[in-house]
PDB file of C-alpha atoms in Angstrom:
ATOM      1  CA  MET V  18       0.000   0.000   0.000  1.00 71.00           C
ATOM      2  CA  TYR V  19       1.288   3.422  -0.963  1.00 84.00           C
ATOM      3  CA  LYS V  20       0.594   6.658   0.879  1.00 88.00           C
ATOM      4  CA  ILE V  21      -0.453   9.529  -1.402  1.00 92.00           C
ATOM      5  CA  MET V  22      -0.946  13.134  -0.291  1.00 93.00           C
ATOM      6  CA  LEU V  23      -3.565  14.936  -2.385  1.00 93.00           C
ATOM      7  CA  VAL V  24      -3.373  18.731  -2.139  1.00 92.00           C
ATOM      8  CA  GLU V  25      -6.661  19.903  -3.686  1.00 89.00           C
ATOM      9  CA  ASP V  26      -8.931  22.591  -2.216  1.00 86.00           C
ATOM     10  CA  ASP V  27     -12.008  21.535  -4.223  1.00 88.00           C
ATOM     11  CA  ARG V  28     -13.351  19.137  -1.597  1.00 91.00           C
ATOM     12  CA  ALA V  29     -15.821  17.371  -3.882  1.00 91.00           C
ATOM     13  CA  LEU V  30     -13.123  16.686  -6.477  1.00 88.00           C
ATOM     14  CA  ALA V  31     -10.650  15.668  -3.777  1.00 89.00           C
ATOM     15  CA  GLU V  32     -13.099  13.106  -2.354  1.00 91.00           C
ATOM     16  CA  GLU V  33     -13.770  11.674  -5.835  1.00 91.00           C
ATOM     17  CA  MET V  34     -10.061  11.316  -6.534  1.00 89.00           C
ATOM     18  CA  LYS V  35      -9.453   9.860  -3.062  1.00 91.00           C
ATOM     19  CA  ALA V  36     -12.100   7.166  -3.609  1.00 91.00           C
ATOM     20  CA  GLN V  37     -10.625   6.230  -6.993  1.00 90.00           C
ATOM     21  CA  ILE V  38      -7.034   6.034  -5.722  1.00 89.00           C
ATOM     22  CA  GLU V  39      -7.993   4.068  -2.598  1.00 88.00           C
ATOM     23  CA  SER V  40      -9.947   1.582  -4.724  1.00 87.00           C
ATOM     24  CA  TRP V  41      -6.510   0.497  -6.001  1.00 87.00           C
ATOM     25  CA  GLY V  42      -5.365  -0.287  -2.464  1.00 85.00           C
ATOM     26  CA  ASN V  43      -3.579   2.961  -1.631  1.00 86.00           C
ATOM     27  CA  GLU V  44      -4.008   5.362   1.289  1.00 89.00           C
ATOM     28  CA  VAL V  45      -4.849   9.011   0.540  1.00 91.00           C
ATOM     29  CA  ILE V  46      -4.211  11.939   2.887  1.00 90.00           C
ATOM     30  CA  LEU V  47      -6.155  15.185   2.295  1.00 92.00           C
ATOM     31  CA  PRO V  48      -4.542  18.189   4.026  1.00 90.00           C
ATOM     32  CA  THR V  49      -7.030  20.855   5.126  1.00 87.00           C
ATOM     33  CA  ASP V  50      -4.625  23.539   6.340  1.00 89.00           C
ATOM     34  CA  PHE V  51      -3.422  25.102   3.096  1.00 87.00           C
ATOM     35  CA  GLN V  52      -1.080  27.441   4.940  1.00 89.00           C
ATOM     36  CA  ASN V  53       0.962  24.547   6.315  1.00 88.00           C
ATOM     37  CA  ILE V  54       1.296  21.942   3.588  1.00 88.00           C
ATOM     38  CA  ILE V  55       4.881  21.165   4.634  1.00 88.00           C
ATOM     39  CA  ASP V  56       3.706  20.264   8.142  1.00 87.00           C
ATOM     40  CA  ALA V  57       1.213  17.803   6.653  1.00 87.00           C
ATOM     41  CA  PHE V  58       3.915  16.418   4.347  1.00 87.00           C
ATOM     42  CA  ASN V  59       6.344  15.843   7.225  1.00 82.00           C
ATOM     43  CA  LYS V  60       3.705  14.131   9.347  1.00 81.00           C
ATOM     44  CA  CYS V  61       2.514  11.655   6.715  1.00 81.00           C
ATOM     45  CA  SER V  62       5.749  11.064   4.709  1.00 80.00           C
ATOM     46  CA  PRO V  63       3.873  10.225   1.476  1.00 86.00           C
ATOM     47  CA  HIS V  64       5.246   8.109  -1.364  1.00 86.00           C
ATOM     48  CA  LEU V  65       3.716  10.504  -3.919  1.00 89.00           C
ATOM     49  CA  VAL V  66       2.158  13.987  -3.902  1.00 92.00           C
ATOM     50  CA  LEU V  67      -0.723  15.113  -6.133  1.00 92.00           C
ATOM     51  CA  LEU V  68      -0.608  18.898  -6.198  1.00 89.00           C
ATOM     52  CA  ASP V  69      -3.122  21.408  -7.545  1.00 88.00           C
ATOM     53  CA  ILE V  70      -1.644  24.669  -8.853  1.00 84.00           C
ATOM     54  CA  VAL V  71      -4.366  27.124  -7.753  1.00 82.00           C
ATOM     55  CA  LEU V  72      -4.614  26.892  -3.957  1.00 85.00           C
ATOM     56  CA  PRO V  73      -5.493  29.223  -1.058  1.00 89.00           C
ATOM     57  CA  PHE V  74      -2.628  31.294   0.391  1.00 86.00           C
ATOM     58  CA  TYR V  75       0.228  29.846  -1.757  1.00 85.00           C
ATOM     59  CA  ASN V  76       0.068  28.177  -5.160  1.00 84.00           C
ATOM     60  CA  GLY V  77       1.241  24.700  -6.067  1.00 80.00           C
ATOM     61  CA  HIS V  78       4.537  25.954  -7.480  1.00 84.00           C
ATOM     62  CA  HIS V  79       5.410  27.379  -4.060  1.00 85.00           C
ATOM     63  CA  TRP V  80       4.695  24.080  -2.303  1.00 86.00           C
ATOM     64  CA  CYS V  81       6.542  22.073  -4.945  1.00 87.00           C
ATOM     65  CA  LYS V  82       9.591  24.239  -4.370  1.00 83.00           C
ATOM     66  CA  GLU V  83       9.298  23.818  -0.589  1.00 85.00           C
ATOM     67  CA  ILE V  84       8.923  20.033  -0.826  1.00 85.00           C
ATOM     68  CA  ARG V  85      11.916  19.817  -3.158  1.00 81.00           C
ATOM     69  CA  LYS V  86      14.056  21.448  -0.464  1.00 79.00           C
ATOM     70  CA  ILE V  87      13.565  18.405   1.748  1.00 76.00           C
ATOM     71  CA  SER V  88      12.523  15.468  -0.452  1.00 75.00           C
ATOM     72  CA  ASN V  89      12.762  13.800  -3.868  1.00 74.00           C
ATOM     73  CA  VAL V  90       9.281  12.298  -3.497  1.00 81.00           C
ATOM     74  CA  PRO V  91       7.399  12.180  -6.842  1.00 85.00           C
ATOM     75  CA  ILE V  92       5.123  15.195  -7.392  1.00 88.00           C
ATOM     76  CA  VAL V  93       2.310  15.148  -9.949  1.00 89.00           C
ATOM     77  CA  TYR V  94       0.632  18.458 -10.760  1.00 88.00           C
ATOM     78  CA  ILE V  95      -3.138  18.760 -11.276  1.00 86.00           C
ATOM     79  CA  SER V  96      -4.508  21.809 -13.074  1.00 80.00           C
ATOM     80  CA  SER V  97      -7.219  23.089 -15.408  1.00 76.00           C
ATOM     81  CA  SER V  98      -4.520  25.237 -17.012  1.00 66.00           C
ATOM     82  CA  SER V  99      -2.932  22.564 -19.172  1.00 58.00           C
ATOM     83  CA  ASP V 100      -1.316  24.756 -21.817  1.00 56.00           C
ATOM     84  CA  ASN V 101       2.285  23.987 -22.750  1.00 61.00           C
ATOM     85  CA  MET V 102       3.746  26.888 -20.757  1.00 66.00           C
ATOM     86  CA  ASN V 103       2.039  25.757 -17.557  1.00 64.00           C
ATOM     87  CA  ILE V 104       3.237  22.190 -18.047  1.00 70.00           C
ATOM     88  CA  VAL V 105       6.814  23.342 -18.731  1.00 72.00           C
ATOM     89  CA  THR V 106       6.740  25.550 -15.619  1.00 71.00           C
ATOM     90  CA  ALA V 107       5.468  22.640 -13.514  1.00 70.00           C
ATOM     91  CA  MET V 108       8.264  20.380 -14.727  1.00 71.00           C
ATOM     92  CA  ASN V 109      10.900  23.058 -14.201  1.00 70.00           C
ATOM     93  CA  MET V 110       9.710  23.572 -10.614  1.00 69.00           C
ATOM     94  CA  GLY V 111      10.408  19.914  -9.866  1.00 73.00           C
ATOM     95  CA  GLY V 112       7.198  18.173 -10.913  1.00 79.00           C
ATOM     96  CA  ASP V 113       7.352  14.635 -12.305  1.00 79.00           C
ATOM     97  CA  ASP V 114       4.119  14.653 -14.330  1.00 82.00           C
ATOM     98  CA  PHE V 115       0.982  16.648 -15.064  1.00 82.00           C
ATOM     99  CA  ILE V 116      -2.713  15.648 -14.945  1.00 84.00           C
ATOM    100  CA  PRO V 117      -5.139  18.064 -16.651  1.00 83.00           C
ATOM    101  CA  LYS V 118      -8.591  18.910 -15.308  1.00 82.00           C
ATOM    102  CA  PRO V 119     -11.241  17.658 -15.666  1.00 86.00           C
ATOM    103  CA  VAL V 120      -9.435  14.633 -14.246  1.00 85.00           C
ATOM    104  CA  ASP V 121      -9.858  11.405 -16.186  1.00 86.00           C
ATOM    105  CA  PRO V 122      -9.745   8.635 -13.509  1.00 86.00           C
ATOM    106  CA  MET V 123      -8.097   6.098 -15.821  1.00 87.00           C
ATOM    107  CA  VAL V 124      -5.409   8.549 -16.986  1.00 85.00           C
ATOM    108  CA  MET V 125      -4.790   9.590 -13.380  1.00 87.00           C
ATOM    109  CA  MET V 126      -4.329   6.008 -12.178  1.00 88.00           C
ATOM    110  CA  ALA V 127      -2.151   5.087 -15.166  1.00 87.00           C
ATOM    111  CA  LYS V 128       0.215   7.976 -14.389  1.00 85.00           C
ATOM    112  CA  ILE V 129       0.252   7.249 -10.646  1.00 87.00           C
ATOM    113  CA  GLN V 130       0.980   3.549 -11.191  1.00 84.00           C
ATOM    114  CA  ALA V 131       3.722   4.291 -13.726  1.00 81.00           C
ATOM    115  CA  ILE V 132       5.512   6.652 -11.352  1.00 82.00           C
ATOM    116  CA  LEU V 133       5.192   4.299  -8.373  1.00 81.00           C
ATOM    117  CA  ARG V 134       6.629   1.452 -10.456  1.00 77.00           C
ATOM    118  CA  ARG V 135       9.547   3.586 -11.592  1.00 74.00           C
ATOM    119  CA  VAL V 136      10.418   5.102  -8.225  1.00 72.00           C
ATOM    120  CA  TYR V 137       9.724   2.230  -5.855  1.00 70.00           C
ATOM    121  CA  ASP V 138      10.698  -0.718  -8.056  1.00 57.00           C
ATOM    122  CA  MET V 139       7.182  -2.124  -8.153  1.00 46.00           C
ATOM    123  CA  SER V 140       7.227  -4.733 -10.889  1.00 42.00           C
ATOM    124  CA  GLY V 141       3.484  -5.327 -11.079  1.00 44.00           C
ATOM    125  CA  PRO V 142       0.140  -5.402  -9.227  1.00 40.00           C
ATOM    126  CA  GLY V 143       0.451  -7.016  -5.814  1.00 45.00           C
ATOM    127  CA  SER V 144       4.233  -6.844  -5.720  1.00 46.00           C
ATOM    128  CA  ILE V 145       6.076  -5.689  -2.617  1.00 50.00           C
ATOM    129  CA  PRO V 146       6.904  -1.952  -2.490  1.00 66.00           C
ATOM    130  CA  THR V 147      10.611  -1.347  -2.026  1.00 74.00           C
ATOM    131  CA  LEU V 148      13.333   1.293  -2.095  1.00 79.00           C
ATOM    132  CA  SER V 149      16.701   0.296  -3.501  1.00 78.00           C
ATOM    133  CA  HIS V 150      20.208   1.717  -3.623  1.00 77.00           C
ATOM    134  CA  LYS V 151      23.398   0.070  -4.914  1.00 74.00           C
ATOM    135  CA  GLY V 152      21.851  -3.380  -4.678  1.00 76.00           C
ATOM    136  CA  ALA V 153      20.445  -2.971  -1.166  1.00 82.00           C
ATOM    137  CA  VAL V 154      16.643  -3.292  -1.100  1.00 84.00           C
ATOM    138  CA  LEU V 155      14.491  -1.858   1.694  1.00 85.00           C
ATOM    139  CA  ASN V 156      11.198  -3.739   2.016  1.00 83.00           C
ATOM    140  CA  LEU V 157       8.490  -1.201   2.911  1.00 78.00           C
ATOM    141  CA  ASP V 158       6.032  -3.923   3.943  1.00 74.00           C
ATOM    142  CA  ASP V 159       7.994  -5.788   6.604  1.00 75.00           C
ATOM    143  CA  GLY V 160      10.684  -3.236   7.514  1.00 80.00           C
ATOM    144  CA  SER V 161      13.700  -5.348   6.546  1.00 85.00           C
ATOM    145  CA  ILE V 162      16.585  -4.704   4.163  1.00 88.00           C
ATOM    146  CA  THR V 163      18.215  -7.270   1.903  1.00 85.00           C
ATOM    147  CA  TRP V 164      21.709  -7.321   0.435  1.00 82.00           C
ATOM    148  CA  GLY V 165      22.410 -10.253  -1.837  1.00 74.00           C
ATOM    149  CA  ASP V 166      21.322 -13.342   0.100  1.00 73.00           C
ATOM    150  CA  GLU V 167      21.483 -11.480   3.419  1.00 80.00           C
ATOM    151  CA  ARG V 168      18.239 -10.320   5.065  1.00 84.00           C
ATOM    152  CA  ILE V 169      18.702  -7.746   7.824  1.00 87.00           C
ATOM    153  CA  GLU V 170      15.979  -7.281  10.441  1.00 87.00           C
ATOM    154  CA  LEU V 171      15.442  -3.684  11.550  1.00 86.00           C
ATOM    155  CA  THR V 172      13.747  -2.045  14.513  1.00 87.00           C
ATOM    156  CA  LYS V 173      10.988   0.457  13.769  1.00 84.00           C
ATOM    157  CA  ASN V 174      13.325   3.437  14.178  1.00 86.00           C
ATOM    158  CA  GLU V 175      16.141   1.826  12.191  1.00 88.00           C
ATOM    159  CA  PHE V 176      13.700   1.166   9.347  1.00 88.00           C
ATOM    160  CA  ARG V 177      12.373   4.753   9.421  1.00 87.00           C
ATOM    161  CA  ILE V 178      15.913   6.172   9.325  1.00 90.00           C
ATOM    162  CA  LEU V 179      16.782   4.126   6.242  1.00 91.00           C
ATOM    163  CA  GLN V 180      13.435   4.877   4.587  1.00 88.00           C
ATOM    164  CA  ILE V 181      13.837   8.638   4.998  1.00 88.00           C
ATOM    165  CA  LEU V 182      17.457   8.617   3.834  1.00 90.00           C
ATOM    166  CA  MET V 183      16.737   6.354   0.837  1.00 87.00           C
ATOM    167  CA  GLU V 184      13.737   8.452  -0.203  1.00 84.00           C
ATOM    168  CA  ASN V 185      16.111  11.424  -0.211  1.00 85.00           C
ATOM    169  CA  LYS V 186      19.222   9.702  -1.557  1.00 82.00           C
ATOM    170  CA  GLY V 187      21.731  12.183  -2.874  1.00 84.00           C
ATOM    171  CA  LYS V 188      20.459  14.853  -0.472  1.00 88.00           C
ATOM    172  CA  ILE V 189      21.546  15.678   3.065  1.00 90.00           C
ATOM    173  CA  VAL V 190      18.802  15.024   5.615  1.00 89.00           C
ATOM    174  CA  SER V 191      19.235  17.159   8.717  1.00 90.00           C
ATOM    175  CA  ARG V 192      19.260  15.667  12.195  1.00 88.00           C
ATOM    176  CA  GLU V 193      16.313  17.905  13.053  1.00 87.00           C
ATOM    177  CA  LYS V 194      14.208  16.468  10.218  1.00 86.00           C
ATOM    178  CA  LEU V 195      15.057  12.896  11.195  1.00 86.00           C
ATOM    179  CA  MET V 196      14.198  13.527  14.826  1.00 84.00           C
ATOM    180  CA  THR V 197      10.908  15.198  13.883  1.00 82.00           C
ATOM    181  CA  LYS V 198       9.884  12.278  11.695  1.00 78.00           C
ATOM    182  CA  LEU V 199      10.920   9.620  14.204  1.00 77.00           C
ATOM    183  CA  TRP V 200       9.610  11.215  17.380  1.00 74.00           C
ATOM    184  CA  GLN V 201       7.113  13.868  16.274  1.00 64.00           C
ATOM    185  CA  ASP V 202       4.857  13.204  19.272  1.00 49.00           C
ATOM    186  CA  ASP V 203       7.632  13.335  21.867  1.00 47.00           C
ATOM    187  CA  CYS V 204       9.166  16.705  22.712  1.00 50.00           C
ATOM    188  CA  TYR V 205      11.643  15.288  25.228  1.00 48.00           C
ATOM    189  CA  VAL V 206      13.859  13.038  23.138  1.00 56.00           C
ATOM    190  CA  GLU V 207      17.575  13.617  23.671  1.00 64.00           C
ATOM    191  CA  GLU V 208      19.550  14.355  20.519  1.00 67.00           C
ATOM    192  CA  ASN V 209      21.976  11.547  21.391  1.00 78.00           C
ATOM    193  CA  THR V 210      19.119   9.065  20.859  1.00 82.00           C
ATOM    194  CA  LEU V 211      19.290   9.671  17.107  1.00 85.00           C
ATOM    195  CA  THR V 212      23.059   9.088  17.068  1.00 88.00           C
ATOM    196  CA  VAL V 213      22.585   5.779  18.874  1.00 88.00           C
ATOM    197  CA  ASN V 214      19.928   4.636  16.377  1.00 88.00           C
ATOM    198  CA  VAL V 215      22.009   5.634  13.333  1.00 91.00           C
ATOM    199  CA  ASN V 216      25.055   3.827  14.744  1.00 91.00           C
ATOM    200  CA  ARG V 217      22.992   0.665  15.273  1.00 90.00           C
ATOM    201  CA  VAL V 218      21.826   0.747  11.640  1.00 91.00           C
ATOM    202  CA  ARG V 219      25.421   1.229  10.479  1.00 91.00           C
ATOM    203  CA  LYS V 220      26.654  -1.746  12.495  1.00 92.00           C
ATOM    204  CA  LYS V 221      23.958  -3.993  11.030  1.00 90.00           C
ATOM    205  CA  LEU V 222      24.749  -2.847   7.494  1.00 90.00           C
ATOM    206  CA  GLU V 223      28.506  -3.231   7.998  1.00 90.00           C
ATOM    207  CA  ALA V 224      28.033  -6.745   9.391  1.00 88.00           C
ATOM    208  CA  ALA V 225      26.109  -7.639   6.230  1.00 85.00           C
ATOM    209  CA  GLY V 226      28.843  -6.237   3.962  1.00 85.00           C
ATOM    210  CA  LEU V 227      27.595  -2.668   3.457  1.00 85.00           C
ATOM    211  CA  PRO V 228      30.154  -0.366   5.097  1.00 88.00           C
ATOM    212  CA  GLY V 229      29.806   3.369   4.509  1.00 90.00           C
ATOM    213  CA  PHE V 230      26.185   3.104   3.338  1.00 91.00           C
ATOM    214  CA  ILE V 231      25.229   6.123   5.459  1.00 92.00           C
ATOM    215  CA  THR V 232      27.557   9.130   5.422  1.00 93.00           C
ATOM    216  CA  THR V 233      27.674  11.745   8.180  1.00 93.00           C
ATOM    217  CA  LYS V 234      27.878  15.363   7.069  1.00 91.00           C
ATOM    218  CA  VAL V 235      29.285  17.086  10.132  1.00 89.00           C
ATOM    219  CA  GLY V 236      27.096  19.992  11.191  1.00 88.00           C
ATOM    220  CA  SER V 237      24.464  19.155   8.579  1.00 89.00           C
ATOM    221  CA  GLY V 238      23.066  15.639   8.982  1.00 92.00           C
ATOM    222  CA  TYR V 239      23.231  12.350   7.072  1.00 92.00           C
ATOM    223  CA  ILE V 240      23.192  11.314   3.427  1.00 92.00           C
ATOM    224  CA  ILE V 241      23.058   8.172   1.304  1.00 89.00           C
ATOM    225  CA  GLU V 242      25.218   9.100  -1.675  1.00 82.00           C
TER     226      GLU V 242
END
């Protein structure tokens, strides 16, 4: 099951799209606070974002730019303005695809499925969603990682650390972002707790033959390069 965040202020349309997407076995999150889309994004950590262009307070281009500062998650624009210039602008802002309004449910699902297959290595309906990097495969269903014939069991926090870093591979993820995503409901977590969890993941990966999988950027955070 994939988690999809749908940023659409037309509630009737949003509910129609949500029903269609969930009929394919996915989960859809509908943010209602259009001033704080990034907060909603950080809380739900979606696998894909569907983003309208015309929104209250800030437009879709603004939120695409803000999301791109912290994540490489696929972003698909939705807009009634489907002229070439608008599509080019959407792609240049960091969008991965464009769905014109009125939304055709079959076209929408075809584009969503194609992107999920490409990004998360989904080879077909019913297959297991994964993230992969340099031959290591993170299983999003059972929270394990495999390397060759080796299967590495992970704790919940170890899995979340690898998931966040692999979703943002090639980008530095700050310690603050990792701590927010891992312990968003706990304001009293010591910063050293994150270091301990990262070191545990590293030891497991090194024991399986994956040294240096996670790189520390002193003063900035962590990165999978």
